[in-house]
CSV table of C-alpha atoms in Angstrom, one decimal:
chain,number,residue,atom,x,y,z
A,1,MET,CA,197.5,30.3,170.7
A,2,ALA,CA,193.8,29.5,170.6
A,3,ASP,CA,192.6,26.5,168.5
A,4,LEU,CA,190.9,28.0,165.4
A,5,SER,CA,189.9,24.7,163.8
A,6,VAL,CA,186.3,24.2,163.0
A,7,LYS,CA,184.2,21.4,161.5
A,8,VAL,CA,181.4,22.1,159.0
A,9,CYS,CA,179.4,19.2,157.6
A,10,GLY,CA,182.0,16.8,158.7
A,11,VAL,CA,184.8,18.7,156.9
A,12,ASP,CA,187.7,20.0,158.9
A,13,PHE,CA,188.9,23.6,158.5
A,14,LYS,CA,192.2,24.7,160.1
A,15,ASN,CA,190.5,28.0,160.7
A,16,PRO,CA,187.1,29.5,160.0
A,17,ILE,CA,188.1,32.1,157.4
A,18,ILE,CA,187.1,31.6,153.7
A,19,PRO,CA,187.4,34.1,150.9
A,20,ALA,CA,183.9,34.4,149.4
A,21,SER,CA,183.0,33.4,145.9
A,22,GLY,CA,183.6,36.1,143.3
A,23,VAL,CA,186.3,38.1,145.1
A,24,PHE,CA,189.2,35.6,145.1
A,25,GLY,CA,189.0,34.0,141.6
A,26,TYR,CA,190.5,30.6,141.9
A,27,GLY,CA,193.3,31.7,144.3
A,28,ARG,CA,196.2,31.9,141.9
A,29,GLU,CA,196.7,35.7,141.9
A,30,TYR,CA,196.5,35.9,145.7
A,31,GLU,CA,199.1,33.2,146.2
A,32,GLU,CA,201.6,35.8,144.9
A,33,LEU,CA,200.9,37.6,148.2
A,34,PHE,CA,200.6,34.8,150.8
A,35,PRO,CA,200.4,31.0,150.9
A,36,LEU,CA,196.8,29.8,150.4
A,37,ASP,CA,197.3,27.3,153.2
A,38,LYS,CA,197.0,30.2,155.7
A,39,LEU,CA,193.2,30.1,154.9
A,40,GLY,CA,190.6,27.7,156.2
A,41,GLY,CA,189.1,27.3,152.8
A,42,ILE,CA,188.2,29.1,149.5
A,43,ALA,CA,184.8,29.5,147.9
A,44,THR,CA,185.6,29.5,144.2
A,45,LYS,CA,184.3,31.9,141.6
A,46,GLY,CA,180.7,31.1,140.7
A,47,THR,CA,180.9,28.4,138.0
A,48,THR,CA,178.2,27.5,135.5
A,49,LEU,CA,177.7,24.7,133.0
A,50,HIS,CA,179.2,26.7,130.1
A,51,LEU,CA,181.5,29.7,129.7
A,52,ARG,CA,179.9,33.0,130.5
A,53,THR,CA,181.3,36.4,129.5
A,54,GLY,CA,179.3,38.3,132.1
A,55,ASN,CA,177.5,41.6,131.9
A,56,LEU,CA,178.5,44.7,130.0
A,57,ALA,CA,180.6,47.3,131.7
A,58,PRO,CA,180.4,49.4,133.8
A,59,ARG,CA,179.7,46.6,136.3
A,60,ILE,CA,181.3,47.9,139.5
A,61,ALA,CA,180.2,51.0,141.4
A,62,GLU,CA,181.2,52.5,144.7
A,63,THR,CA,178.7,53.2,147.5
A,64,PRO,CA,179.1,54.7,151.0
A,65,SER,CA,180.9,52.0,153.0
A,66,GLY,CA,180.5,49.4,150.2
A,67,MET,CA,180.2,48.6,146.6
A,68,LEU,CA,177.8,47.4,143.9
A,69,ASN,CA,178.6,44.8,141.4
A,70,SER,CA,176.8,43.2,138.4
A,71,VAL,CA,179.6,41.1,137.0
A,72,GLY,CA,177.2,38.5,135.9
A,73,LEU,CA,178.9,35.3,136.9
A,74,GLN,CA,181.7,35.6,134.3
A,75,ASN,CA,183.5,32.3,134.4
A,76,PRO,CA,185.2,29.7,132.1
A,77,GLY,CA,182.6,26.9,132.7
A,78,ILE,CA,182.6,23.8,134.8
A,79,ASP,CA,184.8,21.6,132.5
A,80,HIS,CA,187.6,24.2,132.6
A,81,PHE,CA,187.3,24.4,136.4
A,82,ILE,CA,187.5,20.7,136.8
A,83,ASN,CA,190.4,20.2,134.3
A,84,THR,CA,192.5,23.3,135.1
A,85,GLU,CA,191.6,25.1,138.3
A,86,LEU,CA,190.6,22.4,140.7
A,87,PRO,CA,193.7,20.2,140.4
A,88,TYR,CA,195.8,23.3,141.3
A,89,LEU,CA,193.6,24.1,144.4
A,90,LEU,CA,193.6,20.5,145.6
A,91,THR,CA,197.4,20.7,146.0
A,92,LYS,CA,196.8,23.4,148.7
A,93,ASP,CA,196.1,22.6,152.3
A,94,LEU,CA,192.7,24.2,152.5
A,95,VAL,CA,189.0,23.2,152.0
A,96,VAL,CA,187.7,23.9,148.5
A,97,LEU,CA,184.0,25.0,148.2
A,98,ALA,CA,183.0,24.9,144.6
A,99,ASN,CA,180.4,27.6,144.1
A,100,ILE,CA,178.0,26.7,141.3
A,101,ALA,CA,175.1,28.3,139.6
A,102,GLY,CA,172.7,27.8,136.7
A,103,SER,CA,169.6,29.1,134.9
A,104,THR,CA,167.3,26.2,135.8
A,105,PRO,CA,167.2,23.6,138.6
A,106,ASP,CA,168.3,20.9,136.1
A,107,GLU,CA,171.2,22.9,134.9
A,108,CYS,CA,172.4,23.4,138.5
A,109,ALA,CA,172.1,19.7,139.0
A,110,GLU,CA,174.1,19.0,135.9
A,111,VAL,CA,176.9,21.2,137.1
A,112,ALA,CA,176.9,19.4,140.5
A,113,ALA,CA,176.9,16.0,138.9
A,114,LYS,CA,180.1,16.9,137.0
A,115,LEU,CA,181.8,17.5,140.4
A,116,GLU,CA,180.7,14.2,141.9
A,117,ASP,CA,183.7,12.3,140.7
A,118,THR,CA,186.2,15.0,141.7
A,119,ASP,CA,187.9,15.5,145.0
A,120,VAL,CA,186.3,18.9,145.7
A,121,HIS,CA,185.4,19.0,149.4
A,122,MET,CA,182.1,20.8,149.3
A,123,ILE,CA,179.6,22.4,146.9
A,124,GLU,CA,178.1,25.8,147.5
A,125,LEU,CA,174.9,26.4,145.5
A,126,ASN,CA,174.1,30.0,144.6
A,127,ILE,CA,170.3,30.3,144.6
A,128,SER,CA,170.4,34.1,144.0
A,129,CYS,CA,170.5,33.4,140.2
A,130,PRO,CA,167.4,34.1,138.0
A,131,ASN,CA,165.4,31.0,137.1
A,132,VAL,CA,164.6,31.4,133.4
A,133,LYS,CA,161.8,29.0,133.6
A,134,GLN,CA,160.0,31.1,136.2
A,135,GLY,CA,160.1,34.4,134.5
A,136,GLY,CA,163.6,35.5,135.8
A,137,ALA,CA,162.7,35.4,139.5
A,138,ALA,CA,165.7,34.3,141.6
A,139,PHE,CA,165.6,30.7,143.0
A,140,GLY,CA,166.1,32.0,146.5
A,141,THR,CA,163.2,34.4,146.7
A,142,SER,CA,160.5,31.8,147.4
A,143,CYS,CA,160.5,28.7,149.6
A,144,GLU,CA,159.2,26.6,146.8
A,145,MET,CA,161.8,27.5,144.2
A,146,ALA,CA,164.6,27.3,146.8
A,147,ALA,CA,163.5,23.8,147.8
A,148,GLU,CA,163.1,22.7,144.2
A,149,VAL,CA,166.6,23.6,143.1
A,150,THR,CA,168.1,22.2,146.3
A,151,ARG,CA,166.3,18.9,145.8
A,152,LYS,CA,167.6,18.6,142.2
A,153,VAL,CA,171.2,19.3,143.2
A,154,ARG,CA,170.9,17.1,146.3
A,155,ALA,CA,169.9,14.2,144.0
A,156,ALA,CA,172.9,14.8,141.8
A,157,THR,CA,175.6,14.7,144.4
A,158,LYS,CA,176.6,13.1,147.7
A,159,LYS,CA,179.1,15.9,148.3
A,160,PRO,CA,178.4,18.2,151.4
A,161,LEU,CA,175.9,20.7,150.0
A,162,VAL,CA,175.9,24.3,151.2
A,163,VAL,CA,173.1,26.5,149.9
A,164,LYS,CA,173.9,30.2,149.6
A,165,LEU,CA,170.9,32.3,150.5
A,166,SER,CA,169.7,35.6,149.1
A,167,PRO,CA,168.9,38.4,151.7
A,168,ASN,CA,166.4,39.9,149.2
A,169,VAL,CA,163.5,38.1,150.8
A,170,THR,CA,160.8,38.7,153.4
A,171,SER,CA,161.9,35.9,155.8
A,172,ILE,CA,165.3,34.4,155.2
A,173,ALA,CA,164.7,31.9,158.1
A,174,ASP,CA,161.8,30.4,156.2
A,175,ILE,CA,164.0,30.0,153.1
A,176,ALA,CA,166.7,28.4,155.2
A,177,LYS,CA,164.2,25.9,156.6
A,178,SER,CA,162.9,25.0,153.2
A,179,VAL,CA,166.4,24.2,151.8
A,180,GLU,CA,167.2,22.2,155.0
A,181,ALA,CA,164.1,20.1,154.4
A,182,ALA,CA,165.1,19.6,150.8
A,183,GLY,CA,168.5,18.2,151.7
A,184,ALA,CA,171.0,21.0,152.3
A,185,ASP,CA,173.8,20.1,154.7
A,186,ALA,CA,174.5,23.7,155.5
A,187,VAL,CA,173.6,27.3,154.5
A,188,SER,CA,175.7,30.3,153.8
A,189,LEU,CA,174.5,33.9,154.1
A,190,ILE,CA,174.1,36.7,153.2
A,191,ASN,CA,174.6,37.1,149.5
A,192,THR,CA,174.5,40.7,148.2
A,193,LEU,CA,171.6,43.1,148.7
A,194,LEU,CA,170.0,44.5,145.6
A,195,GLY,CA,171.0,48.2,145.1
A,196,MET,CA,171.3,50.9,142.5
A,197,ARG,CA,173.3,54.2,141.8
A,198,ILE,CA,172.5,56.9,139.3
A,199,ASP,CA,174.8,59.3,137.6
A,200,ILE,CA,172.9,62.6,138.1
A,201,ASN,CA,174.7,64.3,135.2
A,202,THR,CA,173.5,61.8,132.6
A,203,GLY,CA,170.4,60.5,134.4
A,204,ARG,CA,171.4,56.9,133.7
A,205,PRO,CA,172.2,54.2,136.2
A,206,ILE,CA,175.9,53.9,136.8
A,207,LEU,CA,175.8,50.1,136.3
A,208,ARG,CA,175.0,49.0,132.7
A,209,ASN,CA,172.8,46.3,134.3
A,210,ASN,CA,170.9,49.1,136.1
A,211,VAL,CA,171.0,47.3,139.4
A,212,GLY,CA,173.6,45.2,141.2
A,213,GLY,CA,174.5,43.4,144.4
A,214,MET,CA,175.6,45.6,147.4
A,215,SER,CA,178.4,44.3,149.7
A,216,GLY,CA,180.8,45.9,152.1
A,217,PRO,CA,180.8,47.1,155.7
A,218,ALA,CA,177.4,48.8,155.3
A,219,VAL,CA,175.6,45.5,155.1
A,220,PHE,CA,177.3,43.9,158.1
A,221,PRO,CA,174.5,44.6,160.7
A,222,ILE,CA,172.0,43.0,158.3
A,223,ALA,CA,174.3,40.0,158.0
A,224,VAL,CA,174.5,39.6,161.8
A,225,ARG,CA,170.8,39.8,162.1
A,226,MET,CA,170.1,37.3,159.4
A,227,VAL,CA,172.8,34.8,160.5
A,228,TRP,CA,171.3,35.0,164.1
A,229,GLN,CA,167.8,34.4,162.8
A,230,VAL,CA,168.8,31.5,160.5
A,231,ALA,CA,171.0,29.8,163.2
A,232,ASN,CA,168.0,29.8,165.5
A,233,ALA,CA,165.7,28.4,162.8
A,234,VAL,CA,167.7,25.4,161.4
A,235,ASN,CA,169.6,22.4,162.7
A,236,ILE,CA,172.4,22.5,160.1
A,237,PRO,CA,175.6,24.6,160.2
A,238,VAL,CA,175.6,28.3,159.1
A,239,ILE,CA,178.5,29.9,157.2
A,240,GLY,CA,178.2,33.7,157.8
A,241,MET,CA,179.3,36.5,155.5
A,242,GLY,CA,178.4,40.1,154.6
A,243,GLY,CA,180.6,43.1,155.3
A,244,VAL,CA,183.2,41.3,157.4
A,245,SER,CA,186.4,43.4,157.5
A,246,SER,CA,188.0,42.5,160.8
A,247,GLY,CA,188.6,39.7,163.3
A,248,ARG,CA,186.0,41.3,165.6
A,249,ASP,CA,183.5,41.2,162.8
A,250,ALA,CA,184.1,37.5,162.3
A,251,ILE,CA,183.8,36.8,166.0
A,252,GLU,CA,180.5,38.7,166.1
A,253,LEU,CA,179.1,36.6,163.3
A,254,MET,CA,180.2,33.4,165.0
A,255,MET,CA,178.6,34.6,168.3
A,256,ALA,CA,175.4,35.1,166.2
A,257,GLY,CA,175.7,31.4,165.2
A,258,ALA,CA,178.0,31.0,162.3
A,259,SER,CA,180.4,28.0,162.3
A,260,ALA,CA,182.7,29.6,159.7
A,261,VAL,CA,183.0,33.0,158.0
A,262,GLN,CA,183.5,34.2,154.5
A,263,VAL,CA,185.2,37.5,153.6
A,264,GLY,CA,184.3,39.3,150.5
A,265,ALA,CA,184.5,43.0,149.6
A,266,ALA,CA,187.2,43.7,152.2
A,267,ILE,CA,189.7,41.8,150.0
A,268,PHE,CA,189.4,44.5,147.3
A,269,THR,CA,190.7,47.2,149.7
A,270,ASP,CA,193.1,44.9,151.6
A,271,PRO,CA,194.2,41.8,149.7
A,272,TYR,CA,195.7,40.5,153.0
A,273,ALA,CA,192.3,40.8,154.8
A,274,PRO,CA,191.6,37.1,155.2
A,275,VAL,CA,195.1,36.4,156.8
A,276,ARG,CA,194.9,39.5,158.9
A,277,ILE,CA,191.4,38.5,160.2
A,278,VAL,CA,192.7,35.1,161.2
A,279,GLU,CA,195.5,36.7,163.2
A,280,GLU,CA,193.0,39.2,164.8
A,281,MET,CA,190.7,36.4,165.8
A,282,ASN,CA,193.5,34.6,167.5
A,283,ASP,CA,194.7,37.7,169.3
A,284,TRP,CA,191.2,38.4,170.6
A,285,LEU,CA,190.6,34.8,171.8
A,286,ASP,CA,194.0,34.8,173.5
A,287,SER,CA,193.2,38.1,175.2
A,288,LYS,CA,190.0,36.5,176.6
A,289,GLY,CA,191.6,33.2,177.6
A,290,ILE,CA,189.3,31.3,175.2
A,291,ALA,CA,191.0,28.1,174.2
A,292,SER,CA,188.9,27.3,171.1
A,293,VAL,CA,187.0,29.4,168.6
A,294,ASN,CA,184.2,26.7,168.8
A,295,ASP,CA,183.5,28.0,172.3
A,296,ILE,CA,182.1,31.3,171.0
A,297,ILE,CA,179.7,29.8,168.3
A,298,GLY,CA,176.1,30.9,169.0
A,299,THR,CA,176.9,32.4,172.4
A,300,VAL,CA,175.1,35.7,171.9
A,301,LYS,CA,172.7,36.4,174.9
A,302,PRO,CA,169.7,38.2,173.5
A,303,TRP,CA,167.8,40.5,175.9
A,304,ALA,CA,164.6,39.0,177.1
């Protein structure tokens, strides 16, 4: 069998597959289906300083080859995570990426600071959240705001810091370079693309929030393009995601430059998707006689 182990920011993963934030909760429900130690890691549900009840329903809508969501970061708050969910996850043989968010750079930093004295392995900072001090614009939509929140969180923690990038920008490579310069140890991308559906019988948007984040197979080619662009723009590791539903998809993202891969919407249609993807990656590598998954990272050969 091929060696599927990878290293990101000095942290060892037994394989490169990580359920993405927001689709896997804190792992408890899925452990009824398979042992969590079959995964390389888990990106936890986005966690904020205080409890959030999320947006009003309806907050999920289907799209062709995908879905929209506007859940609104419903979560029990960072203290509950540290006291209740994290101890459970740390008993499992996998890397824990604590996904965090906030409404201001200082709030994001405060959440990160609370994790500093825990044994969580990595912090994943979601910069797709609206910055209330900047009129609601998402942190990740400008180089300046992305750098500001990254600097604040970097100053609050020595944990490996992964910054999760929004694709709803003109140049995601420029955003990636700005967070790298501000102290990010790695970047993860892509977060969801902004979308909308309308009920033509009522004339109202299907989502109560009017718009939501689109994920699923339809966004995969965009994810490949953006991962490739970012991997060629920065000198820090890239964790790829966006529409991954098979081992071949994960391999494609790694060829584009990703060191690890997160799986999101596919889990809603196939709860076993992360484990299946690991097995499919291994089968493909074996079929090609490739000894280590590291040997395919960034190997795409663009046409001149």
